[in-house]
Short mmCIF file of N, CA and C in Angstrom, two decimals:
data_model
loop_
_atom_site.label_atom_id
_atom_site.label_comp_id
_atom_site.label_asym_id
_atom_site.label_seq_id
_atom_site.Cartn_x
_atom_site.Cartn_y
_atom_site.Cartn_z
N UNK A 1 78.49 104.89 100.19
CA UNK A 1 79.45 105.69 99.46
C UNK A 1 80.85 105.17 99.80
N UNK A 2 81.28 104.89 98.82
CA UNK A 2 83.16 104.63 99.22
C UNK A 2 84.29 105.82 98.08
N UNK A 3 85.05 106.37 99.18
CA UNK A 3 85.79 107.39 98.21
C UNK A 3 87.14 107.00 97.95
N UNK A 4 87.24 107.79 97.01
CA UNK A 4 88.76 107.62 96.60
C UNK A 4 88.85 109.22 96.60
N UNK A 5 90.34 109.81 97.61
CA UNK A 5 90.24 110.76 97.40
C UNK A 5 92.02 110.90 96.08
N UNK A 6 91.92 112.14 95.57
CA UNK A 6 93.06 112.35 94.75
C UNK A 6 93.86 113.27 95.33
N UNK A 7 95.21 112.97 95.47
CA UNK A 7 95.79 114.22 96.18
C UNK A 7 96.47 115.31 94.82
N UNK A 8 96.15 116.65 95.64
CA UNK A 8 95.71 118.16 94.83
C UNK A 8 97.60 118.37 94.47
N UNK A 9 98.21 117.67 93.48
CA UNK A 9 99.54 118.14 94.31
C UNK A 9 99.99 118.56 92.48
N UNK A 10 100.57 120.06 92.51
CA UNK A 10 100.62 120.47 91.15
C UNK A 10 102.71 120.38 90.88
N UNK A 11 103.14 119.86 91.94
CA UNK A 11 104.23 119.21 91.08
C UNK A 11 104.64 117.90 91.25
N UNK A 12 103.58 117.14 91.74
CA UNK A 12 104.19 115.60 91.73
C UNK A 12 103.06 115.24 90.65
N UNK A 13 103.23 113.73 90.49
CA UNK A 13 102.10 113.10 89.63
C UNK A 13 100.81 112.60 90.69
N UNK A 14 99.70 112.88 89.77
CA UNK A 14 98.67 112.71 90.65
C UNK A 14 98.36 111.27 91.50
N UNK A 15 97.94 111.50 92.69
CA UNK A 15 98.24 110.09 93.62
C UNK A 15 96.75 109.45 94.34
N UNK A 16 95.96 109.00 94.75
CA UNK A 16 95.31 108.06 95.28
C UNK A 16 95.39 107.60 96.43
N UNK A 17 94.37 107.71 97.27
CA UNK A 17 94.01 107.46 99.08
C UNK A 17 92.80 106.49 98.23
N UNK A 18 92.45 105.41 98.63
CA UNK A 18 91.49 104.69 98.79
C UNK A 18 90.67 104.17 100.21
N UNK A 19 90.08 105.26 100.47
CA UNK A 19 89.27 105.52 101.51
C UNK A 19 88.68 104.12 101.98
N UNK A 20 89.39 102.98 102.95
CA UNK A 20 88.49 102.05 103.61
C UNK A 20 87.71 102.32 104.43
N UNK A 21 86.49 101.61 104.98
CA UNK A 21 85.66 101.65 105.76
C UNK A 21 86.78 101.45 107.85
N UNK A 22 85.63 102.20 108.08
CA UNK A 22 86.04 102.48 109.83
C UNK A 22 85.32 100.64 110.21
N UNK A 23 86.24 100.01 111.12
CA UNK A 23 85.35 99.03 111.77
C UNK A 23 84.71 99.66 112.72
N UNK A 24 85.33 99.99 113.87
CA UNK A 24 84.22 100.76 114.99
C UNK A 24 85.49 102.39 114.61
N UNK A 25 84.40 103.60 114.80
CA UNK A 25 84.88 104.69 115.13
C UNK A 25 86.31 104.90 115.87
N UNK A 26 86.84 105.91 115.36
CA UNK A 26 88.07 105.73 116.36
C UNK A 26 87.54 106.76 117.06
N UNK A 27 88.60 107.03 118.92
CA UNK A 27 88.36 107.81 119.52
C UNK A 27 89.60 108.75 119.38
N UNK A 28 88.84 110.19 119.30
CA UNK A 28 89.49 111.31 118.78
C UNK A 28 90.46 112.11 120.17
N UNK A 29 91.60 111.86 120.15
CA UNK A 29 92.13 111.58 121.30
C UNK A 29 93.62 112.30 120.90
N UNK A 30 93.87 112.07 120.13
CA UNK A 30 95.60 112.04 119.67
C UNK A 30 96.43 111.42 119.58
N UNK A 31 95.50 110.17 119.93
CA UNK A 31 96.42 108.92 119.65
C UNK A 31 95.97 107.50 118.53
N UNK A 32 97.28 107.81 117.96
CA UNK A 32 96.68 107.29 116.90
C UNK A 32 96.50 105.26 117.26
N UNK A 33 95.60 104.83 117.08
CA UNK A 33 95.31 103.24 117.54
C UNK A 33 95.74 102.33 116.12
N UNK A 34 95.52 101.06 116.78
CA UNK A 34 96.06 100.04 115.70
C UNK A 34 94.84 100.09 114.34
N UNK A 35 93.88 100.44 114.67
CA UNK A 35 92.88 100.70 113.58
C UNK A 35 93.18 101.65 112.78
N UNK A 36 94.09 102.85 112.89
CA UNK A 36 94.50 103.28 111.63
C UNK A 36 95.53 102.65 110.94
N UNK A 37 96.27 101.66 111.63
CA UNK A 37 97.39 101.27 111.06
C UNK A 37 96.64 100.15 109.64
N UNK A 38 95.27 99.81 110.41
CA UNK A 38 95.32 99.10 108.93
C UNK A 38 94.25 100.10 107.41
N UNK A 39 94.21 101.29 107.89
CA UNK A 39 93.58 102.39 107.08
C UNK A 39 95.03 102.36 105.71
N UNK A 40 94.58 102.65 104.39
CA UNK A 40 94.96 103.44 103.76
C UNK A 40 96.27 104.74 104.00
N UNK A 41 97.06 104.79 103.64
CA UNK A 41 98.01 105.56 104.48
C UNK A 41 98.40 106.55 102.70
N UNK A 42 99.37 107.63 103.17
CA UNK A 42 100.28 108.33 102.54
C UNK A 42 101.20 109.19 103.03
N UNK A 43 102.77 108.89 102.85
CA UNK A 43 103.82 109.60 103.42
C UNK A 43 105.05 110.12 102.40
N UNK A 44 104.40 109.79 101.19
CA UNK A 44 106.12 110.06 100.24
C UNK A 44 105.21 111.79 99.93
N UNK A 45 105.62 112.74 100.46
CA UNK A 45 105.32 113.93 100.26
C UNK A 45 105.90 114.85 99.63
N UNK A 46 106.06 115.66 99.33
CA UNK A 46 107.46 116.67 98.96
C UNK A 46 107.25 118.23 99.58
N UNK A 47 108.19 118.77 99.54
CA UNK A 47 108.35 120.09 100.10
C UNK A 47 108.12 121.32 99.30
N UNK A 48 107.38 122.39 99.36
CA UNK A 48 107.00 123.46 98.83
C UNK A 48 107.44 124.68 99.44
N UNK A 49 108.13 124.51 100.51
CA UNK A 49 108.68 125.73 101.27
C UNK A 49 109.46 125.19 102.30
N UNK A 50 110.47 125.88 102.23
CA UNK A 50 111.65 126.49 101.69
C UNK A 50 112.20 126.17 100.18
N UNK A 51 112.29 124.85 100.40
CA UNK A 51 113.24 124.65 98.84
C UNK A 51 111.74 123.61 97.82
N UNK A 52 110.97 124.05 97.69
CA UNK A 52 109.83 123.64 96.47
C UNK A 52 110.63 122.05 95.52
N UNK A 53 109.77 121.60 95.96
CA UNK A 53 110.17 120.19 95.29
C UNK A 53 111.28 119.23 95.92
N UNK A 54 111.66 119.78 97.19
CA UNK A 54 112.65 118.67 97.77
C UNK A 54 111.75 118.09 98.86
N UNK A 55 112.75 116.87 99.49
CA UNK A 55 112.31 115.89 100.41
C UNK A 55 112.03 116.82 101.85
N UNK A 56 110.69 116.17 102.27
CA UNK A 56 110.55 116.96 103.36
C UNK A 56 111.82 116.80 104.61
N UNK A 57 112.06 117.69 105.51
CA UNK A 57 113.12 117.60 106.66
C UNK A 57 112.12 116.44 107.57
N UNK A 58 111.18 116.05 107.89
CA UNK A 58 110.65 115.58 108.67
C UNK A 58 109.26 114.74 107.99
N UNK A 59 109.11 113.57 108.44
CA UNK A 59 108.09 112.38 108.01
C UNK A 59 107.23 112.62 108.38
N UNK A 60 106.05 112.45 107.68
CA UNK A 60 104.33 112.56 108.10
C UNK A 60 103.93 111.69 107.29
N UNK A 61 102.88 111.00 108.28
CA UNK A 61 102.26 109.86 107.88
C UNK A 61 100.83 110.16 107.83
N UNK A 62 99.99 110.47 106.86
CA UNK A 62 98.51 110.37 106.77
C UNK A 62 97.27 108.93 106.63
N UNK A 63 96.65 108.62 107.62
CA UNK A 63 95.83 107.56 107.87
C UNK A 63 94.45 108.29 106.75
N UNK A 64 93.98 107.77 106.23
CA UNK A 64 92.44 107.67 106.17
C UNK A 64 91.41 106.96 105.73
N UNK A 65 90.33 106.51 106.67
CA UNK A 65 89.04 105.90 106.22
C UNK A 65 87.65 106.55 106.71
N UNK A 66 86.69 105.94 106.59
CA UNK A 66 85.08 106.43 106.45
C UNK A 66 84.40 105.51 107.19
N UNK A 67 83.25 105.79 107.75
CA UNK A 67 82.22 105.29 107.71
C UNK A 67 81.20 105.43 107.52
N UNK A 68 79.79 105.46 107.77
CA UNK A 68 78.34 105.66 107.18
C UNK A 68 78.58 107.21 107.13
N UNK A 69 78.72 107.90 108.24
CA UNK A 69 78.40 109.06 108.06
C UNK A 69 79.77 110.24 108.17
N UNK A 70 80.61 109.67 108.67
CA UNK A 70 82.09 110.67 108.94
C UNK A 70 82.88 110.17 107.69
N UNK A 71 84.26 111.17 107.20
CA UNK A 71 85.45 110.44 106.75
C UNK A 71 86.33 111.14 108.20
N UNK A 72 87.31 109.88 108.44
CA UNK A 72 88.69 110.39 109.44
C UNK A 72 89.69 110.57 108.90
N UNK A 73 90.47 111.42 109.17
CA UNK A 73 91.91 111.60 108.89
C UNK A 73 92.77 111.87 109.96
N UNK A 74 93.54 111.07 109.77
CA UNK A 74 95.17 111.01 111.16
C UNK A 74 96.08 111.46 110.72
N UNK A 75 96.96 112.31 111.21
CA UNK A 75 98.13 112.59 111.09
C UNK A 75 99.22 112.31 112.10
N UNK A 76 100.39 112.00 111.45
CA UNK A 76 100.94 111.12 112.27
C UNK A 76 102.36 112.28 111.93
N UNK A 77 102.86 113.06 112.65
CA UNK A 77 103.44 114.17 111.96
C UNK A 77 105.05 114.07 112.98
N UNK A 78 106.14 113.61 112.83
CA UNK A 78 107.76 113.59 113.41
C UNK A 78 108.35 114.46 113.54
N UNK A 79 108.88 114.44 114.36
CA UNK A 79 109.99 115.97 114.83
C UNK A 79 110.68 115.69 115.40
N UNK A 80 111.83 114.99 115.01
CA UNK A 80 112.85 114.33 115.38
C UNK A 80 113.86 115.27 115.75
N UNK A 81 113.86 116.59 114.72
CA UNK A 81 114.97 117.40 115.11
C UNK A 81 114.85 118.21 116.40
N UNK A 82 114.19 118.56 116.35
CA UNK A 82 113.36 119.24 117.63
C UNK A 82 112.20 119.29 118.02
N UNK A 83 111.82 119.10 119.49
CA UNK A 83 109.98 119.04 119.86
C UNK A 83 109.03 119.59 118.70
N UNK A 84 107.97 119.30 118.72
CA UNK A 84 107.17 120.48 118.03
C UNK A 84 106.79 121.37 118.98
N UNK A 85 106.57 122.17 118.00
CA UNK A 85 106.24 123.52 118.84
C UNK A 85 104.98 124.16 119.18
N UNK A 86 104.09 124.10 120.14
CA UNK A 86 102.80 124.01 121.12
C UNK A 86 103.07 125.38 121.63
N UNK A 87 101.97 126.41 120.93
CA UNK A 87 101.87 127.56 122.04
C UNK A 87 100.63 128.83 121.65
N UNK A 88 100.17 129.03 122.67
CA UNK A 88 98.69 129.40 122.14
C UNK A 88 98.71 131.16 121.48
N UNK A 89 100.24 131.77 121.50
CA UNK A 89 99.88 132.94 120.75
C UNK A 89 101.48 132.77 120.13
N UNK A 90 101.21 133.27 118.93
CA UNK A 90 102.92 132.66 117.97
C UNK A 90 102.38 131.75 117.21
N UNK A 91 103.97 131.55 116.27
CA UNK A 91 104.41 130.66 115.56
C UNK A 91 104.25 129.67 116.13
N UNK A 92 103.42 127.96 115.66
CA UNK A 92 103.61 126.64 116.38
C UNK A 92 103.04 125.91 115.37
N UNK A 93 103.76 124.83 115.26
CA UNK A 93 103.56 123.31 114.23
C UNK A 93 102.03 123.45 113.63
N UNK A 94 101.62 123.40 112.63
CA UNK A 94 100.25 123.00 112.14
C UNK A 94 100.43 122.23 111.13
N UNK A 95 99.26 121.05 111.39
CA UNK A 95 98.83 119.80 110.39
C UNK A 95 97.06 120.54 109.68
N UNK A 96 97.06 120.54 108.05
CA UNK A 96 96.06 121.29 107.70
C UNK A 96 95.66 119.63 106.74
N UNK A 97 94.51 119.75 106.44
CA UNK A 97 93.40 119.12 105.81
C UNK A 97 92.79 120.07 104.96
N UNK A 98 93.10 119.73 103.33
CA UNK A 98 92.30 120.34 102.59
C UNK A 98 91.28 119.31 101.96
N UNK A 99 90.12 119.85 101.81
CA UNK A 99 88.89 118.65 101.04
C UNK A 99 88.25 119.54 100.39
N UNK A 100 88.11 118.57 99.09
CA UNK A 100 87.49 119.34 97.52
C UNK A 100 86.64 118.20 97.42
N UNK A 101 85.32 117.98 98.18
CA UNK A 101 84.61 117.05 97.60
C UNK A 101 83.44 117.55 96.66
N UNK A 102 83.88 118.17 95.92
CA UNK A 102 83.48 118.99 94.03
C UNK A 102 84.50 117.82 93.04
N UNK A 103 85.42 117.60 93.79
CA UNK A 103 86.85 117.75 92.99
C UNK A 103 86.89 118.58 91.50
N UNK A 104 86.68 120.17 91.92
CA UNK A 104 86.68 121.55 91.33
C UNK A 104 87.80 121.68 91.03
N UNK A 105 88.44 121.52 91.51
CA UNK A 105 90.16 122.04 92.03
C UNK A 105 90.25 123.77 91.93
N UNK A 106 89.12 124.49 92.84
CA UNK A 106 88.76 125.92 92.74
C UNK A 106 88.28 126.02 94.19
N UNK A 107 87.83 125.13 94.71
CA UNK A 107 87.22 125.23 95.88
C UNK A 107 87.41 124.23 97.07
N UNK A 108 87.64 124.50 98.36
CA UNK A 108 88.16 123.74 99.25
C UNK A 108 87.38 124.00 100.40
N UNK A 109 87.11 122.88 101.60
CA UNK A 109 86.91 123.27 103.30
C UNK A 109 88.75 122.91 103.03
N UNK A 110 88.91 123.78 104.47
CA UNK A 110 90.17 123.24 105.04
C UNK A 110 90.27 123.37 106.60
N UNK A 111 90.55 122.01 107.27
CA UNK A 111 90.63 121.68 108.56
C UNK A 111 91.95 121.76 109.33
N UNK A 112 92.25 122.92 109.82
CA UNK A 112 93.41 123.21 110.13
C UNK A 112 93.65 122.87 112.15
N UNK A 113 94.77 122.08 112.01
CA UNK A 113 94.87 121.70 113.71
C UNK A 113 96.20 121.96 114.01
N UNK A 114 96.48 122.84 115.81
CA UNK A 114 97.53 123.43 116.08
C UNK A 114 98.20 122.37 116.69
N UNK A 115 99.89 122.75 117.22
CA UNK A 115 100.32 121.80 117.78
C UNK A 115 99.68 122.03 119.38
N UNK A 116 99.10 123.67 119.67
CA UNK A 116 98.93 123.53 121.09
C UNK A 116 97.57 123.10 121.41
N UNK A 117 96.73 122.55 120.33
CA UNK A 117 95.37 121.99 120.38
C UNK A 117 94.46 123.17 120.23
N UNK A 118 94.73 124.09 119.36
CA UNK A 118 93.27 124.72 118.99
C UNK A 118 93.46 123.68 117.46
N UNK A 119 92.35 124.74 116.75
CA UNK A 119 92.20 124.12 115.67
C UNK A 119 91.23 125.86 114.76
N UNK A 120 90.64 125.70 113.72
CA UNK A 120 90.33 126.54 112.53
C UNK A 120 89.94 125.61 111.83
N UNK A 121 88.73 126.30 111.13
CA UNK A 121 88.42 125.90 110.06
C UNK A 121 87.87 126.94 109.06
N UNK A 122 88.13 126.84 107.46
CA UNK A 122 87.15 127.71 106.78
C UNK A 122 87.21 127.41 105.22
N UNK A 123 87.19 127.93 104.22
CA UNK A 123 87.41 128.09 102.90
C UNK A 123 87.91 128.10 102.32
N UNK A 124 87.92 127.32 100.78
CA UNK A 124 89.33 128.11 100.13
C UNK A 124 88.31 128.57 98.50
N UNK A 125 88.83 129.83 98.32
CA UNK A 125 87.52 130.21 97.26
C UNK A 125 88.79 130.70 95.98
N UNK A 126 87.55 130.95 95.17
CA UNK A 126 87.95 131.79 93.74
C UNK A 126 89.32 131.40 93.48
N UNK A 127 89.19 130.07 93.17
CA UNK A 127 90.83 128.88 92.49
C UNK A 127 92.28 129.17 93.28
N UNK A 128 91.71 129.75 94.90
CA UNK A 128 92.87 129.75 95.79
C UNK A 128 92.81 130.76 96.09
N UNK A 129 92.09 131.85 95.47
CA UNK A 129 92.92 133.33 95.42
C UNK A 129 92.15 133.89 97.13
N UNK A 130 91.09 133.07 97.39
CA UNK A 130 91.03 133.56 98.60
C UNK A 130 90.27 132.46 99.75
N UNK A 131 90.16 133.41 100.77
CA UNK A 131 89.94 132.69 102.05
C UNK A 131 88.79 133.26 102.83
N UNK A 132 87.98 132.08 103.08
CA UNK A 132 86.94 132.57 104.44
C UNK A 132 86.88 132.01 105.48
N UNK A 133 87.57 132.39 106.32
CA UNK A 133 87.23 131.88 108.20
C UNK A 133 86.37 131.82 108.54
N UNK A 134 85.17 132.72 108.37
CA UNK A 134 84.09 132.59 108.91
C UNK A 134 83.08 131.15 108.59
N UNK A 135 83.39 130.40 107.73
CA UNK A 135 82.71 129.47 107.76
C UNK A 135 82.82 128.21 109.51
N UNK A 136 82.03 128.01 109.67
CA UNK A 136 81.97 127.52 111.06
C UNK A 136 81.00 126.28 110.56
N UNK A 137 81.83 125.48 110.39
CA UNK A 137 81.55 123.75 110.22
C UNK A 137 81.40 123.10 111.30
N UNK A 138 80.83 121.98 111.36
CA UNK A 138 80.79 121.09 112.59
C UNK A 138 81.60 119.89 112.00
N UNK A 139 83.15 119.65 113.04
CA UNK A 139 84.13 118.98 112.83
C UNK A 139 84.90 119.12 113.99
N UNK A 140 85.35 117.48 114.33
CA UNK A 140 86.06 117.08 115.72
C UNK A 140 87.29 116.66 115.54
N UNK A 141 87.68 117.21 116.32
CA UNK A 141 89.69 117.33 116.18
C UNK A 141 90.40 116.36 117.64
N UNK A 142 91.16 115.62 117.81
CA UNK A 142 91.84 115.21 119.00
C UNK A 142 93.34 115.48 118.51
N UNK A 143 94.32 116.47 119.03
CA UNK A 143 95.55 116.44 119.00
C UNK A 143 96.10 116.38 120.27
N UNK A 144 97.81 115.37 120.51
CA UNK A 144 98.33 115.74 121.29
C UNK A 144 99.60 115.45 120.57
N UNK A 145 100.94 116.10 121.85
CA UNK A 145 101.60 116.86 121.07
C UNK A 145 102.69 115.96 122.19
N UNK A 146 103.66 114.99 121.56
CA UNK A 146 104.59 113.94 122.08
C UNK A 146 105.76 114.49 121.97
N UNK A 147 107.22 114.28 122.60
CA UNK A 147 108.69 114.86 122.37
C UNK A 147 108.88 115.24 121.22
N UNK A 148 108.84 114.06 120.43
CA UNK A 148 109.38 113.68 119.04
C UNK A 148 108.42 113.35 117.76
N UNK A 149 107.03 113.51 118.08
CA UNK A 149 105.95 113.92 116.91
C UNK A 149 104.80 114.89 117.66
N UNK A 150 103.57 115.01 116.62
CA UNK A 150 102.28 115.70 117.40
C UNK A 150 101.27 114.39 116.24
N UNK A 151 100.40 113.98 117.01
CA UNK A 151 98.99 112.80 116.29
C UNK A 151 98.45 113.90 116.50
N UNK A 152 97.70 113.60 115.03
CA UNK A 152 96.20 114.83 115.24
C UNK A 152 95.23 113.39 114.45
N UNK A 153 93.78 113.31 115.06
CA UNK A 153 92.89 112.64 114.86
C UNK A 153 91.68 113.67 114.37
N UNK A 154 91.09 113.38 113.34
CA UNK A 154 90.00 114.42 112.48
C UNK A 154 89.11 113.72 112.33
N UNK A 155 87.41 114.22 112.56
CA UNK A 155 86.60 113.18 112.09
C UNK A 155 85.86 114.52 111.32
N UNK A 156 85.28 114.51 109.85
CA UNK A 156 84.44 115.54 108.99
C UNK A 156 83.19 114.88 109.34
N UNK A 157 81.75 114.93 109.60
CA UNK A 157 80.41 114.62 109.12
C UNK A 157 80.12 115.04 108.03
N UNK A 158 79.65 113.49 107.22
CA UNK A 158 79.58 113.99 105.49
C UNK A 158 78.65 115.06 105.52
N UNK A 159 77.66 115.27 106.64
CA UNK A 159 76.54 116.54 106.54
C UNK A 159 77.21 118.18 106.70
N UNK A 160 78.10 117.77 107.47
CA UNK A 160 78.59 118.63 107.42
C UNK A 160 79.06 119.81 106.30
N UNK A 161 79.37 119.17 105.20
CA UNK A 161 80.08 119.69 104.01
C UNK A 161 78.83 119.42 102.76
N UNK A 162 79.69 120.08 101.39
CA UNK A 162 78.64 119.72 100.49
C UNK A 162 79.70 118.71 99.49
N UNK A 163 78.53 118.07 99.28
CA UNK A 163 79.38 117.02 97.92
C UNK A 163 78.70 116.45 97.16
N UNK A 164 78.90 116.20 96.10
CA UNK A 164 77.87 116.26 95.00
C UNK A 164 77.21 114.48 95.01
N UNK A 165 76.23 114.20 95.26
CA UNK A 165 75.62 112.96 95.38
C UNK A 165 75.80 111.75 94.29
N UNK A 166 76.28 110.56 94.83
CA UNK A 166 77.02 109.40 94.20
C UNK A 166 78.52 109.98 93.50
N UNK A 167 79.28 110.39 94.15
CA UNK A 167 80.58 110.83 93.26
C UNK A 167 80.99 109.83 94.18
N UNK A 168 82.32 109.57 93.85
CA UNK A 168 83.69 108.68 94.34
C UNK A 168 84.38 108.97 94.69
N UNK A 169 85.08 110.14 94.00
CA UNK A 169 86.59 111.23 94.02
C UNK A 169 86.38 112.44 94.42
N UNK A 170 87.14 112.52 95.48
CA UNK A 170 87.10 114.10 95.77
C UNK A 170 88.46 114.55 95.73
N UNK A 171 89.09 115.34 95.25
CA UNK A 171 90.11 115.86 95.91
C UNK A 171 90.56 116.56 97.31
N UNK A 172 91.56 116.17 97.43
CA UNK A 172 92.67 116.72 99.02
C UNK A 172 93.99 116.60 98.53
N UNK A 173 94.43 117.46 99.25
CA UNK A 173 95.91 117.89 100.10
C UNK A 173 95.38 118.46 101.42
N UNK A 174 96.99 117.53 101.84
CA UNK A 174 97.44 118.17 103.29
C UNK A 174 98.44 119.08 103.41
N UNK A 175 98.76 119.82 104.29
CA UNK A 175 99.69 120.71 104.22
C UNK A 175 100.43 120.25 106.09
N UNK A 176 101.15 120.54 106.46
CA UNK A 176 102.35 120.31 107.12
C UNK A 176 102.82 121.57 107.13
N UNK A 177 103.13 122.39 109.00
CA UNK A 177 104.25 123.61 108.92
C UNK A 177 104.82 123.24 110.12
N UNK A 178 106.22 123.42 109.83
CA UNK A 178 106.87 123.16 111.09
C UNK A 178 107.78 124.44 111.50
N UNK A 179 107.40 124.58 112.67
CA UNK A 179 107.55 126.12 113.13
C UNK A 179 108.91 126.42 113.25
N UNK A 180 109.41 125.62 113.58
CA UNK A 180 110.87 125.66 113.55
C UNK A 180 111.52 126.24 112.49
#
């Protein structure tokens, strides 16, 4: 299987990740290695909150490729203006992963990782309008959390999820909050 995922984005024009193959696995760590650098990337993003449709305050860089049985996704997320923000009850930085491998555009997993290293995962149902936490997926997260960015490393098991057999395209968006 090789994917192309489409990113879910309803005011830019629709965009393209071309999912390369993993040479060896990366290790899920928080640091992102020279093997994502030669992954597929995306960083021209735009902003949906506060001001909807402007340039984000801060750069994020998304890595992703596959192999036989996982897809990975890296986030490579800057905070130049101030640390990110790491803390296990409160407001703190989150990098989210949405995946529509239906590409429904009604239905989502979404892999959500903190800056203080938990993480969430669950649903996105009935064309957004709602949410289930309780789904409990099997999915491995490595974040750590640097002065001036936070790396989050994601690996999905395609078993993990459902996706419709020989497709190509799935849809995703990422989402980005900076607590600040």
């Amino acid at each position: 299987m090789h994917l192309i995922l489409a990113l879910l984005l309803a005011v830019a024009p629709a965009k393209t990740i071309n999912v390369g193959r993993a040479a060896t696995p990366p290790r899920l760590d928080g640091v992102i290695e020279d093997a994502w650098l030669a992954a597929d990337s995306v960083e021209d993003f735009i902003q949906y909150m506060p001001d909807e449709g402007a340039t984000p305050s801060e750069r994020t860089v998304i890595y992703v490729m596959q192999d036989e049985a996982n897809l990975y996704v890296a986030f490579r997320a800057w905070s130049l203006a101030a640390p990110p923000v790491g803390q296990l009850y409160g407001l703190e930085d989150e990098l989210t992963l949405y995946l529509d491998p239906m590409d429904s555009r009604q239905t989502a997993y979404f892999f959500k990782a903190y800056a203080s290293g938990l993480w969430r995962q669950g649903l996105i149902l009935d064309n957004g309008g709602d949410q289930d936490w309780s789904w409990d997926g099997v999915w491995y997260v490595g974040t750590k959390r640097y002065p001036d960015r936070i790396e989050c490393e994601m690996r999905i098991p395609f078993k993990s999820i459902r996706w419709r057999e020989g497709s190509t395209e799935w849809g995703v968006n990422f989402e980005r909050m900076i607590a600040r």
